[in-house]
Amino acid sequence: ASQSRDEVVANDNGDEKSSRRFIGMKSNRVRKSLSRSDPVLNMKSRFKRRQSSRQFQALKTVGSVQPDCSFTFDKKKSFFVPFVNQIGYGQSSITKPPFLNDSRIQAMKCFEWLINPHKPDAFFKNIWEKKPLLLKRKQRDYFAHVFSTAEFDKILRDNHIQFNRNIDVTSYVNGERKTHNPDGRAYPAIIWDYFQNGCSIRFLNPQTYSRSVWKLNSVLQEYFGSFVGANVYLTPAGSQGFAPHYDDIEAFILQLEGKKVWRVYAPGNDTESLPRTSSGNFSRSQMQDREPLMQVELEAGDLLYFPRGFIHEARTTDETHSLHITLSASQKNTFGDLLEILLPQALQSAIEDDIEFRQSLPHDYLNYMGVANQEMIDPQRYDFLAKMQTLIGKVMNYARIDSAIDQKAKQYIHSCLPPVLNEESKKSSIHLGGEKWVNGEVKGAIELEPDTQIKLIRHGVLRVVIEDETVRVYHTLENSRVYQEFEPQFIDIGADKAPAVEYLLKTYPQYVNIEQLPLDLLEDKLDIANLLYDKGLLTVIMENESDMESDR
């Protein structure tokens, strides 16, 4: 659990390859804010980004004593956090544990916490997409700070929560599944009236309103490389809200309160295994000949995982209600989904490049091809099939797999939740740092200098994508907590500045001086650093504190 990844640092060869990959592409002018594009305002604010380095001292690693770290819950932050024993804050013996510097390690440790004591390597080798996993912890408060019924009630009171959009009221009685949603706002009194009358409540997007769920999902999405969603289910005692069905997601059931009895069934056939769409409701007659693969009672702190395609149903016990949250991963994140992007691109390139793809079909091909002719013994038919196999093989020669993966990553970045930033990251970036209105004037400017140290605010917040004859940086910082509420957010940087962004990705989580960026001109290095800083993608460490103090 304490194992960390080796730091990856770009070398000269890697930089040269990176530069060569963008040779010949059009350079796109970097978008700048008004103060950076206006020649008059530019005199005062071109690289003005100044702030006292006192705010950044905590970012520096000093000394060599490794602290004793483990995980616990912080009630104020509503999430699991590391606590450090006797490391002497304010002294030279501080060393920050790697998971506080590297978002990838934080994501890995978050998943380890989720499936503890199971190990991730064993999970993905033996369990993932193959069979269910039950973890009985006998630790009722293990998920206590993820979400609660009390928080749900507060969300109902403090926000304009709507039926259908945010809330479903459901029941499953005598084999019949019903939805009871009225129109309009879901007032707390209405929700609790339905609940007292035996209905289940499904909260569809808790990450939009709950900071703890938002943080959990945003960290896990970097680990899975796919959007991690969530639904919360509140069910009264002695009831069931949903019919047997299977889903199109990998499901992690976190039991938060009370108890619930689950029945999980293996897929009925190959078509139901790892499906791309969820099923409808199965009737009791359809289920009567199926034996459950497992029947288990979940208590607070327990976890149940099952792959997509596994039919499931759940019912509360007679003595208590149940609250659980379902985390969903890997929806439409398969090799098939990647090929849906790759093959059309490859075919288009083949048609443009190879005249054989543009030749006309034989004038009489309808006489020997088609379903009606599939049993025909005809040399023309055999020649036609051979020709098609040759062309299909040629298409794969035009498959730009890395380009297709970048387009898949673009879809992922668009669907991502924005990151939850801690106070330290905010203060060392544009989110809380920089200019402020203080006592009738603007103060606190930050100036990025060649020796200013920078790094990406998180590793998984951006992706460099080549498209439309330029290079774009797609990022998650301006995404909404509502799924794909906004259009994809990107910055045009042009091919000439792309190596600098790649360098920051390769050197993460290390801080590097701006002058180290692999660009020829210092002005270009400062331009790309300012552009990324202005979009909230960089954290910085400032030097020359005495000079900055004199500017106040």
Coordinates of C-alpha atoms in Angstrom, one line a residue, residues 32-544:
K32 CA -4.2 35.6 -24.2
S33 CA -6.2 37.7 -21.8
L34 CA -6.7 41.3 -22.7
S35 CA -4.0 42.5 -20.4
R36 CA -1.5 40.2 -22.1
S37 CA -2.5 41.0 -25.7
D38 CA -2.8 44.8 -25.4
P39 CA 0.6 46.4 -26.1
V40 CA 0.0 49.2 -23.6
L41 CA -1.3 47.0 -20.8
N42 CA 1.4 44.5 -21.6
M43 CA 4.1 46.9 -20.3
K44 CA 2.8 46.5 -16.8
S45 CA 1.2 43.1 -16.7
R46 CA 2.8 40.9 -19.3
F47 CA 4.4 38.6 -16.8
K48 CA 3.1 40.1 -13.6
R49 CA 2.4 37.2 -11.4
R50 CA 3.9 38.1 -8.0
Q51 CA 3.2 36.8 -4.5
S52 CA 5.1 36.2 -1.3
S53 CA 6.9 32.9 -1.2
R54 CA 5.8 32.5 2.4
Q55 CA 2.6 31.0 1.0
F56 CA 4.6 28.4 -0.8
Q57 CA 7.1 27.3 1.9
A58 CA 4.9 24.2 2.7
L59 CA 5.4 23.0 -0.9
K60 CA 9.1 22.6 -0.4
T61 CA 10.6 19.3 0.6
V62 CA 13.3 19.7 3.2
G63 CA 15.4 17.1 5.1
S64 CA 15.2 13.3 4.8
V65 CA 13.0 12.0 7.6
Q66 CA 10.1 10.0 6.2
P67 CA 6.9 10.5 8.3
D68 CA 4.8 7.7 9.6
C69 CA 1.6 8.0 7.6
S70 CA -1.7 6.2 7.4
F71 CA -5.3 7.0 6.5
T72 CA -8.2 8.2 8.7
F73 CA -11.3 10.3 8.3
D74 CA -11.3 14.1 8.7
K75 CA -14.8 15.2 9.6
K76 CA -14.2 18.7 8.5
K77 CA -12.9 17.7 5.1
S78 CA -15.4 14.8 4.9
F79 CA -12.9 12.4 3.3
F80 CA -10.2 10.0 4.2
V81 CA -6.9 11.9 4.7
P82 CA -3.4 11.0 5.9
F83 CA -2.3 11.8 9.4
V84 CA 1.4 12.2 10.1
N85 CA 2.9 11.3 13.4
Q86 CA 5.5 13.6 15.0
I87 CA 7.1 15.1 11.9
G88 CA 7.9 18.4 13.4
Y89 CA 6.1 21.0 11.3
G90 CA 8.1 24.2 11.1
Q91 CA 11.4 22.3 11.4
S92 CA 13.8 21.1 8.7
S93 CA 12.8 17.5 9.3
I94 CA 9.6 17.7 7.2
T95 CA 9.2 15.4 4.1
K96 CA 5.9 15.3 2.3
P97 CA 4.7 11.8 1.6
P98 CA 4.5 11.1 -2.1
F99 CA 0.7 10.8 -2.2
L100 CA 0.4 14.5 -1.3
N101 CA 2.5 15.5 -4.3
D102 CA 1.4 13.0 -6.9
S103 CA -2.3 12.8 -7.9
R104 CA -1.7 9.4 -9.5
I105 CA -0.4 7.9 -6.2
Q106 CA -3.4 9.5 -4.4
A107 CA -5.7 7.9 -6.8
M108 CA -4.0 4.5 -6.4
K109 CA -4.2 4.8 -2.6
C110 CA -7.9 5.8 -2.8
F111 CA -8.7 2.6 -4.6
E112 CA -6.6 0.6 -2.2
W113 CA -8.7 2.1 0.6
L114 CA -11.9 1.3 -1.3
I115 CA -11.2 -2.4 -1.6
N116 CA -9.1 -2.9 1.5
P117 CA -7.9 -5.5 2.5
H118 CA -8.0 -6.9 -1.1
K119 CA -5.0 -5.9 -3.2
P120 CA -5.5 -4.0 -6.6
D121 CA -3.2 -6.3 -8.6
A122 CA -5.1 -9.4 -7.4
F123 CA -8.4 -7.6 -7.9
F124 CA -7.8 -6.8 -11.6
K125 CA -6.2 -10.2 -12.3
N126 CA -8.9 -12.4 -10.7
I127 CA -12.0 -10.4 -10.0
W128 CA -12.4 -7.4 -12.4
E129 CA -15.1 -8.1 -15.1
K130 CA -15.1 -11.8 -14.1
K131 CA -17.0 -12.3 -10.8
P132 CA -18.4 -10.5 -7.8
L133 CA -16.4 -9.6 -4.7
L134 CA -17.8 -9.3 -1.1
L135 CA -15.8 -7.5 1.6
K136 CA -17.3 -7.9 5.1
R137 CA -15.4 -5.4 7.3
K138 CA -17.3 -5.3 10.6
Q139 CA -16.3 -1.6 10.7
R140 CA -19.6 0.3 10.6
D141 CA -17.9 3.8 10.2
Y142 CA -15.6 2.8 7.3
F143 CA -17.7 4.8 4.8
A144 CA -19.3 7.0 7.4
H145 CA -18.0 10.3 5.9
V146 CA -18.7 9.5 2.3
F147 CA -22.5 10.3 2.5
S148 CA -25.3 10.1 5.0
T149 CA -29.1 10.4 5.2
A150 CA -28.6 13.6 7.2
E151 CA -26.6 15.1 4.4
F152 CA -29.2 14.0 1.9
D153 CA -31.9 15.8 4.0
K154 CA -29.7 19.0 4.1
I155 CA -29.2 18.8 0.3
L156 CA -32.9 18.6 -0.2
R157 CA -33.4 21.7 1.9
D158 CA -30.6 23.8 0.6
N159 CA -30.9 23.1 -3.1
H160 CA -33.5 23.1 -5.9
I161 CA -33.6 19.3 -6.3
Q162 CA -36.0 18.1 -9.0
F163 CA -37.9 14.9 -9.6
N164 CA -36.8 13.0 -12.7
R165 CA -33.6 15.1 -13.1
N166 CA -32.2 14.4 -9.6
I167 CA -34.6 12.1 -7.8
D168 CA -36.5 9.0 -8.6
V169 CA -39.2 7.6 -6.2
T170 CA -39.7 3.9 -6.9
S171 CA -41.3 0.7 -5.6
Y172 CA -41.3 -3.0 -6.4
V173 CA -44.3 -4.8 -5.0
N174 CA -45.7 -8.2 -6.2
G175 CA -43.3 -8.3 -9.1
E176 CA -44.3 -4.9 -10.4
R177 CA -41.8 -2.0 -10.6
K178 CA -43.2 1.5 -10.5
T179 CA -41.9 5.0 -10.6
H180 CA -43.9 7.6 -8.6
N181 CA -42.2 10.8 -9.6
P182 CA -44.4 13.9 -9.6
D183 CA -43.4 17.0 -11.5
G184 CA -41.3 19.9 -10.1
R185 CA -39.2 20.3 -7.0
A186 CA -38.5 17.5 -4.6
Y187 CA -39.4 19.2 -1.3
P188 CA -38.1 17.3 1.8
A189 CA -41.6 16.7 3.2
I190 CA -42.8 15.1 0.0
I191 CA -39.7 12.8 -0.2
W192 CA -40.1 11.7 3.5
D193 CA -43.8 11.1 2.9
Y194 CA -43.0 8.7 0.1
F195 CA -40.3 7.1 2.2
Q196 CA -42.7 6.5 5.1
N197 CA -45.1 4.8 2.7
G198 CA -42.6 2.2 1.6
C199 CA -41.0 3.8 -1.5
S200 CA -37.3 3.8 -2.3
I201 CA -35.5 7.1 -3.1
R202 CA -32.8 7.2 -5.8
F203 CA -30.5 10.3 -5.8
L204 CA -29.1 10.4 -9.3
N205 CA -26.1 12.8 -9.1
P206 CA -24.9 13.2 -5.5
Q207 CA -21.4 14.3 -6.7
T208 CA -23.1 17.6 -7.9
Y209 CA -24.1 18.5 -4.3
S210 CA -21.9 16.5 -1.9
R211 CA -18.3 17.6 -1.6
S212 CA -17.2 14.2 -0.2
V213 CA -18.8 12.2 -3.1
W214 CA -17.3 14.7 -5.6
K215 CA -13.8 14.3 -4.1
L216 CA -14.1 10.5 -4.0
N217 CA -15.2 10.2 -7.6
S218 CA -12.8 12.8 -9.0
V219 CA -9.9 11.0 -7.4
L220 CA -11.0 7.6 -8.5
Q221 CA -11.6 8.7 -12.1
E222 CA -7.9 9.3 -12.5
Y223 CA -7.2 5.8 -11.4
F224 CA -9.7 4.2 -13.7
G225 CA -9.1 6.5 -16.7
S226 CA -12.9 6.7 -17.1
F227 CA -15.7 8.7 -15.6
V228 CA -16.7 7.5 -12.2
G229 CA -20.4 8.2 -11.4
A230 CA -22.6 7.7 -8.4
N231 CA -26.2 7.0 -7.4
V232 CA -27.4 7.0 -3.8
Y233 CA -30.3 4.6 -2.8
L234 CA -32.3 5.1 0.4
T235 CA -34.8 2.3 1.1
P236 CA -37.2 1.9 4.0
A237 CA -37.2 -1.3 6.1
G238 CA -38.9 -4.4 4.7
S239 CA -39.1 -3.1 1.1
Q240 CA -37.5 -3.3 -2.4
G241 CA -37.4 -0.5 -4.9
F242 CA -36.1 -2.1 -8.1
A243 CA -36.8 -5.2 -10.2
P244 CA -34.0 -7.7 -11.1
H245 CA -31.8 -6.2 -13.8
Y246 CA -28.2 -5.8 -15.0
D247 CA -26.3 -2.7 -15.7
D248 CA -23.7 -1.5 -18.2
I249 CA -21.2 -0.4 -15.5
E250 CA -18.7 -1.9 -13.1
A251 CA -20.6 -1.5 -9.8
F252 CA -19.1 -0.9 -6.4
I253 CA -21.8 -1.0 -3.7
L254 CA -20.7 0.9 -0.5
Q255 CA -23.1 0.2 2.4
L256 CA -23.4 3.5 4.3
E257 CA -26.2 2.8 6.8
G258 CA -28.5 0.0 7.9
K259 CA -28.7 -3.4 6.1
K260 CA -29.6 -4.8 2.8
V261 CA -29.8 -8.3 1.4
W262 CA -28.5 -8.7 -2.1
R263 CA -29.0 -11.5 -4.7
V264 CA -26.5 -11.6 -7.5
Y265 CA -26.9 -13.8 -10.6
A266 CA -24.4 -14.8 -13.2
P267 CA -25.1 -13.6 -16.8
G268 CA -27.5 -16.0 -18.6
N269 CA -25.5 -16.1 -21.8
D270 CA -22.5 -14.6 -23.7
T271 CA -24.7 -11.7 -24.9
E272 CA -25.4 -10.6 -21.3
S273 CA -21.7 -10.7 -20.4
L274 CA -20.1 -7.3 -20.3
P275 CA -23.0 -5.6 -22.1
R276 CA -22.8 -2.1 -23.5
T277 CA -26.3 -1.2 -22.5
S278 CA -28.3 -2.0 -19.3
S279 CA -31.2 -4.5 -19.4
G280 CA -34.8 -3.9 -18.8
N281 CA -36.6 -5.4 -15.8
F282 CA -36.7 -9.1 -15.5
S283 CA -40.0 -10.6 -14.4
R284 CA -40.4 -13.2 -11.7
S285 CA -41.1 -15.9 -14.3
Q286 CA -37.8 -15.1 -16.0
M287 CA -36.0 -15.4 -12.7
Q288 CA -37.6 -18.5 -11.3
D289 CA -35.1 -21.0 -12.9
R290 CA -32.1 -18.9 -12.0
E291 CA -30.1 -19.7 -8.9
P292 CA -28.3 -16.7 -7.3
L293 CA -24.5 -16.8 -7.5
M294 CA -24.5 -15.2 -4.1
Q295 CA -27.0 -14.0 -1.5
V296 CA -25.4 -11.7 1.1
E297 CA -26.5 -9.2 3.7
L298 CA -24.5 -6.0 3.6
E299 CA -24.0 -4.0 6.8
A300 CA -22.6 -0.5 7.2
G301 CA -18.9 -0.5 6.1
D302 CA -19.2 -3.5 3.8
L303 CA -18.5 -3.4 0.0
L304 CA -19.9 -5.5 -2.8
Y305 CA -18.5 -5.4 -6.3
F306 CA -20.0 -7.0 -9.4
P307 CA -19.3 -6.6 -13.1
R308 CA -21.7 -5.3 -15.7
G309 CA -24.0 -8.0 -17.0
F310 CA -24.5 -9.6 -13.6
I311 CA -28.2 -9.5 -12.7
H312 CA -28.9 -8.2 -9.2
E313 CA -31.7 -7.3 -6.8
A314 CA -31.7 -6.1 -3.2
R315 CA -34.2 -5.8 -0.3
T316 CA -34.0 -4.3 3.1
T317 CA -34.4 -6.3 6.3
D318 CA -37.5 -5.8 8.4
E319 CA -35.8 -4.1 11.2
T320 CA -33.9 -1.1 9.6
H321 CA -33.6 1.1 6.6
S322 CA -30.7 1.0 4.1
L323 CA -28.6 3.7 2.6
H324 CA -25.9 2.8 0.0
I325 CA -24.1 4.5 -2.7
T326 CA -23.2 2.8 -6.0
L327 CA -20.0 3.9 -7.7
S328 CA -19.9 3.2 -11.4
A329 CA -16.9 2.8 -13.6
S330 CA -15.9 1.8 -17.1
Q331 CA -19.1 2.7 -18.9
K332 CA -18.5 2.5 -22.6
N333 CA -14.8 2.3 -22.0
T334 CA -14.0 -0.9 -24.0
F335 CA -11.9 -1.9 -26.9
G336 CA -15.0 -1.9 -29.0
D337 CA -15.6 1.8 -28.1
L338 CA -12.0 2.6 -29.1
L339 CA -12.4 0.8 -32.4
E340 CA -15.6 2.8 -33.1
I341 CA -13.3 5.8 -33.2
L342 CA -10.3 4.2 -34.8
L343 CA -11.9 2.3 -37.8
P344 CA -13.8 5.3 -39.4
Q345 CA -10.6 7.4 -39.2
A346 CA -8.5 4.6 -40.7
L347 CA -11.0 4.0 -43.5
Q348 CA -11.2 7.6 -44.4
S349 CA -7.4 7.8 -44.6
A350 CA -7.3 4.7 -46.8
I351 CA -9.9 6.1 -49.2
E352 CA -8.0 9.3 -49.6
D353 CA -4.6 7.7 -50.0
D354 CA -5.2 4.4 -52.0
I355 CA -6.9 4.4 -55.4
E356 CA -8.0 0.8 -54.9
F357 CA -10.6 2.0 -52.4
R358 CA -12.0 4.5 -54.9
Q359 CA -12.5 2.0 -57.7
S360 CA -16.2 1.2 -58.7
L361 CA -17.9 -2.0 -57.6
P362 CA -18.3 -4.6 -60.4
H363 CA -21.4 -3.7 -62.5
D364 CA -22.9 -7.1 -61.9
Y365 CA -22.0 -7.7 -58.2
L366 CA -25.7 -7.7 -57.1
N367 CA -26.2 -10.9 -59.1
Y368 CA -23.8 -13.0 -57.0
M369 CA -23.5 -11.1 -53.7
G370 CA -26.0 -10.6 -50.8
V371 CA -27.8 -12.9 -48.4
A372 CA -29.9 -14.5 -51.2
N373 CA -26.7 -15.6 -52.9
Q374 CA -24.6 -16.7 -49.9
E375 CA -24.8 -20.4 -50.8
M376 CA -23.9 -19.8 -54.5
I377 CA -20.9 -21.5 -55.9
D378 CA -19.5 -18.9 -58.3
P379 CA -15.9 -17.8 -59.0
Q380 CA -17.0 -14.2 -59.2
R381 CA -18.3 -14.4 -55.7
Y382 CA -15.1 -15.9 -54.4
D383 CA -13.0 -13.2 -56.1
F384 CA -15.3 -10.5 -54.6
L385 CA -14.9 -11.9 -51.1
A386 CA -11.1 -12.1 -51.5
K387 CA -11.0 -8.5 -52.7
M388 CA -12.9 -7.3 -49.6
Q389 CA -10.6 -9.2 -47.3
T390 CA -7.6 -7.6 -48.9
L391 CA -9.1 -4.1 -48.6
I392 CA -10.0 -4.7 -44.9
G393 CA -6.5 -5.7 -44.2
K394 CA -5.2 -2.6 -45.9
V395 CA -7.4 -0.4 -43.7
M396 CA -5.5 -1.5 -40.7
N397 CA -2.3 -0.1 -42.2
Y398 CA -3.9 3.3 -41.8
A399 CA -5.0 2.8 -38.2
R400 CA -3.6 5.6 -36.1
I401 CA -4.1 4.0 -32.8
D402 CA -2.4 6.7 -30.7
S403 CA -4.5 9.4 -32.4
A404 CA -7.7 7.4 -31.7
I405 CA -6.7 7.0 -28.1
D406 CA -6.2 10.7 -27.8
Q407 CA -9.8 11.2 -29.1
K408 CA -11.0 8.7 -26.6
A409 CA -9.1 10.6 -23.9
K410 CA -10.8 13.8 -25.1
Q411 CA -14.2 12.2 -24.5
Y412 CA -13.0 11.2 -21.0
I413 CA -11.7 14.7 -20.2
H414 CA -15.1 16.1 -21.3
S415 CA -17.0 13.8 -19.0
C416 CA -14.7 14.2 -16.0
L417 CA -15.5 15.9 -12.8
P418 CA -13.3 18.9 -12.0
P419 CA -10.7 18.2 -9.4
V420 CA -11.2 19.0 -5.8
L421 CA -8.2 21.2 -4.9
N422 CA -6.9 21.5 -1.3
E423 CA -6.1 24.9 0.2
E424 CA -2.4 24.5 -0.5
S425 CA -2.9 23.9 -4.2
K426 CA -5.3 26.8 -4.4
K427 CA -3.0 29.3 -2.7
S428 CA -0.1 28.3 -5.0
S429 CA -2.2 28.7 -8.2
I430 CA -4.5 31.2 -9.7
H431 CA -7.5 29.7 -7.8
L432 CA -6.6 31.7 -4.6
G433 CA -3.3 33.3 -5.5
G434 CA -2.5 36.4 -7.5
E435 CA -4.2 39.7 -7.7
K436 CA -6.8 40.8 -5.1
W437 CA -8.8 43.9 -4.3
V438 CA -7.5 45.1 -0.9
N439 CA -8.4 48.4 0.7
G440 CA -9.3 50.1 -2.5
E441 CA -6.5 48.8 -4.7
V442 CA -5.3 45.7 -6.5
K443 CA -2.5 43.9 -4.6
G444 CA -0.7 40.6 -4.6
A445 CA 0.4 40.3 -8.2
I446 CA 2.6 37.3 -9.2
E447 CA 5.3 37.6 -11.8
L448 CA 6.4 34.4 -13.5
E449 CA 10.2 34.6 -14.0
P450 CA 12.5 32.2 -15.8
D451 CA 13.6 30.7 -12.5
T452 CA 10.0 30.3 -11.2
Q453 CA 9.2 26.7 -10.4
I454 CA 6.1 25.2 -11.8
K455 CA 4.3 21.9 -12.1
L456 CA 0.8 20.7 -13.2
I457 CA -1.8 21.1 -10.5
R458 CA -2.8 17.4 -11.0
H459 CA -1.5 14.9 -13.5
G460 CA -4.9 13.8 -14.9
V461 CA -6.4 17.2 -15.5
L462 CA -5.3 17.7 -19.2
R463 CA -4.6 15.9 -22.4
V464 CA -2.6 17.1 -25.4
V465 CA -4.5 16.3 -28.6
I466 CA -3.6 17.0 -32.3
E467 CA -6.6 18.0 -34.3
D468 CA -7.7 20.6 -36.9
E469 CA -4.0 21.1 -37.9
T470 CA -3.1 22.4 -34.5
V471 CA -2.5 21.2 -31.0
R472 CA -5.0 21.6 -28.2
V473 CA -4.8 21.1 -24.5
Y474 CA -8.2 19.7 -23.3
H475 CA -8.6 20.1 -19.5
T476 CA -11.1 19.4 -16.7
L477 CA -10.5 22.6 -14.5
E478 CA -13.6 24.3 -16.0
N479 CA -15.8 21.3 -16.2
S480 CA -19.1 21.3 -14.2
R481 CA -20.1 18.8 -11.5
V482 CA -23.1 18.2 -13.7
Y483 CA -22.3 15.5 -16.3
Q484 CA -21.1 17.2 -19.6
E485 CA -23.0 20.4 -18.8
F486 CA -20.5 22.5 -20.8
E487 CA -18.8 21.9 -24.1
P488 CA -15.2 20.5 -24.0
Q489 CA -12.8 23.0 -22.5
F490 CA -9.5 23.5 -24.4
I491 CA -6.6 25.8 -25.1
D492 CA -5.1 26.2 -28.6
I493 CA -1.3 26.2 -28.0
G494 CA 0.0 25.3 -31.5
A495 CA 2.5 22.7 -32.4
D496 CA 5.5 24.9 -31.4
K497 CA 4.6 25.0 -27.7
A498 CA 3.3 21.4 -27.4
P499 CA 6.7 20.0 -26.2
A500 CA 6.5 22.2 -23.1
V501 CA 3.2 20.7 -22.0
E502 CA 4.5 17.2 -22.7
Y503 CA 7.6 18.0 -20.6
L504 CA 5.4 19.1 -17.7
L505 CA 3.5 15.8 -18.0
K506 CA 6.7 13.8 -18.0
T507 CA 8.4 15.6 -15.2
Y508 CA 5.3 15.6 -12.9
P509 CA 5.2 15.6 -9.9
Q510 CA 8.6 17.4 -9.8
Y511 CA 8.7 21.2 -9.9
V512 CA 10.8 22.6 -12.9
N513 CA 12.0 26.1 -13.7
I514 CA 10.2 27.8 -16.5
E515 CA 13.6 28.2 -18.3
Q516 CA 13.9 24.4 -18.4
L517 CA 10.9 24.0 -20.7
P518 CA 12.1 22.6 -24.1
L519 CA 11.4 25.6 -26.3
D520 CA 13.9 27.8 -28.1
L521 CA 12.8 31.2 -27.0
L522 CA 12.5 32.4 -23.4
E523 CA 9.5 34.5 -24.4
D524 CA 7.7 31.3 -25.6
K525 CA 8.5 29.6 -22.4
L526 CA 7.0 32.4 -20.4
D527 CA 4.0 32.6 -22.7
I528 CA 3.0 29.0 -22.3
A529 CA 3.6 29.1 -18.5
N530 CA 1.4 32.2 -18.2
L531 CA -1.3 30.6 -20.4
L532 CA -1.4 27.4 -18.3
Y533 CA -1.2 29.4 -15.1
D534 CA -4.2 31.6 -16.1
K535 CA -6.3 28.5 -16.8
G536 CA -5.6 27.1 -13.3
L537 CA -3.5 24.2 -14.6
L538 CA -0.2 25.1 -12.7
T539 CA 1.0 25.5 -9.2
V540 CA 4.1 27.6 -8.6
I541 CA 6.9 28.2 -6.1
M542 CA 8.2 31.7 -6.0
E543 CA 11.8 32.8 -5.2
N544 CA 13.4 36.1 -4.2

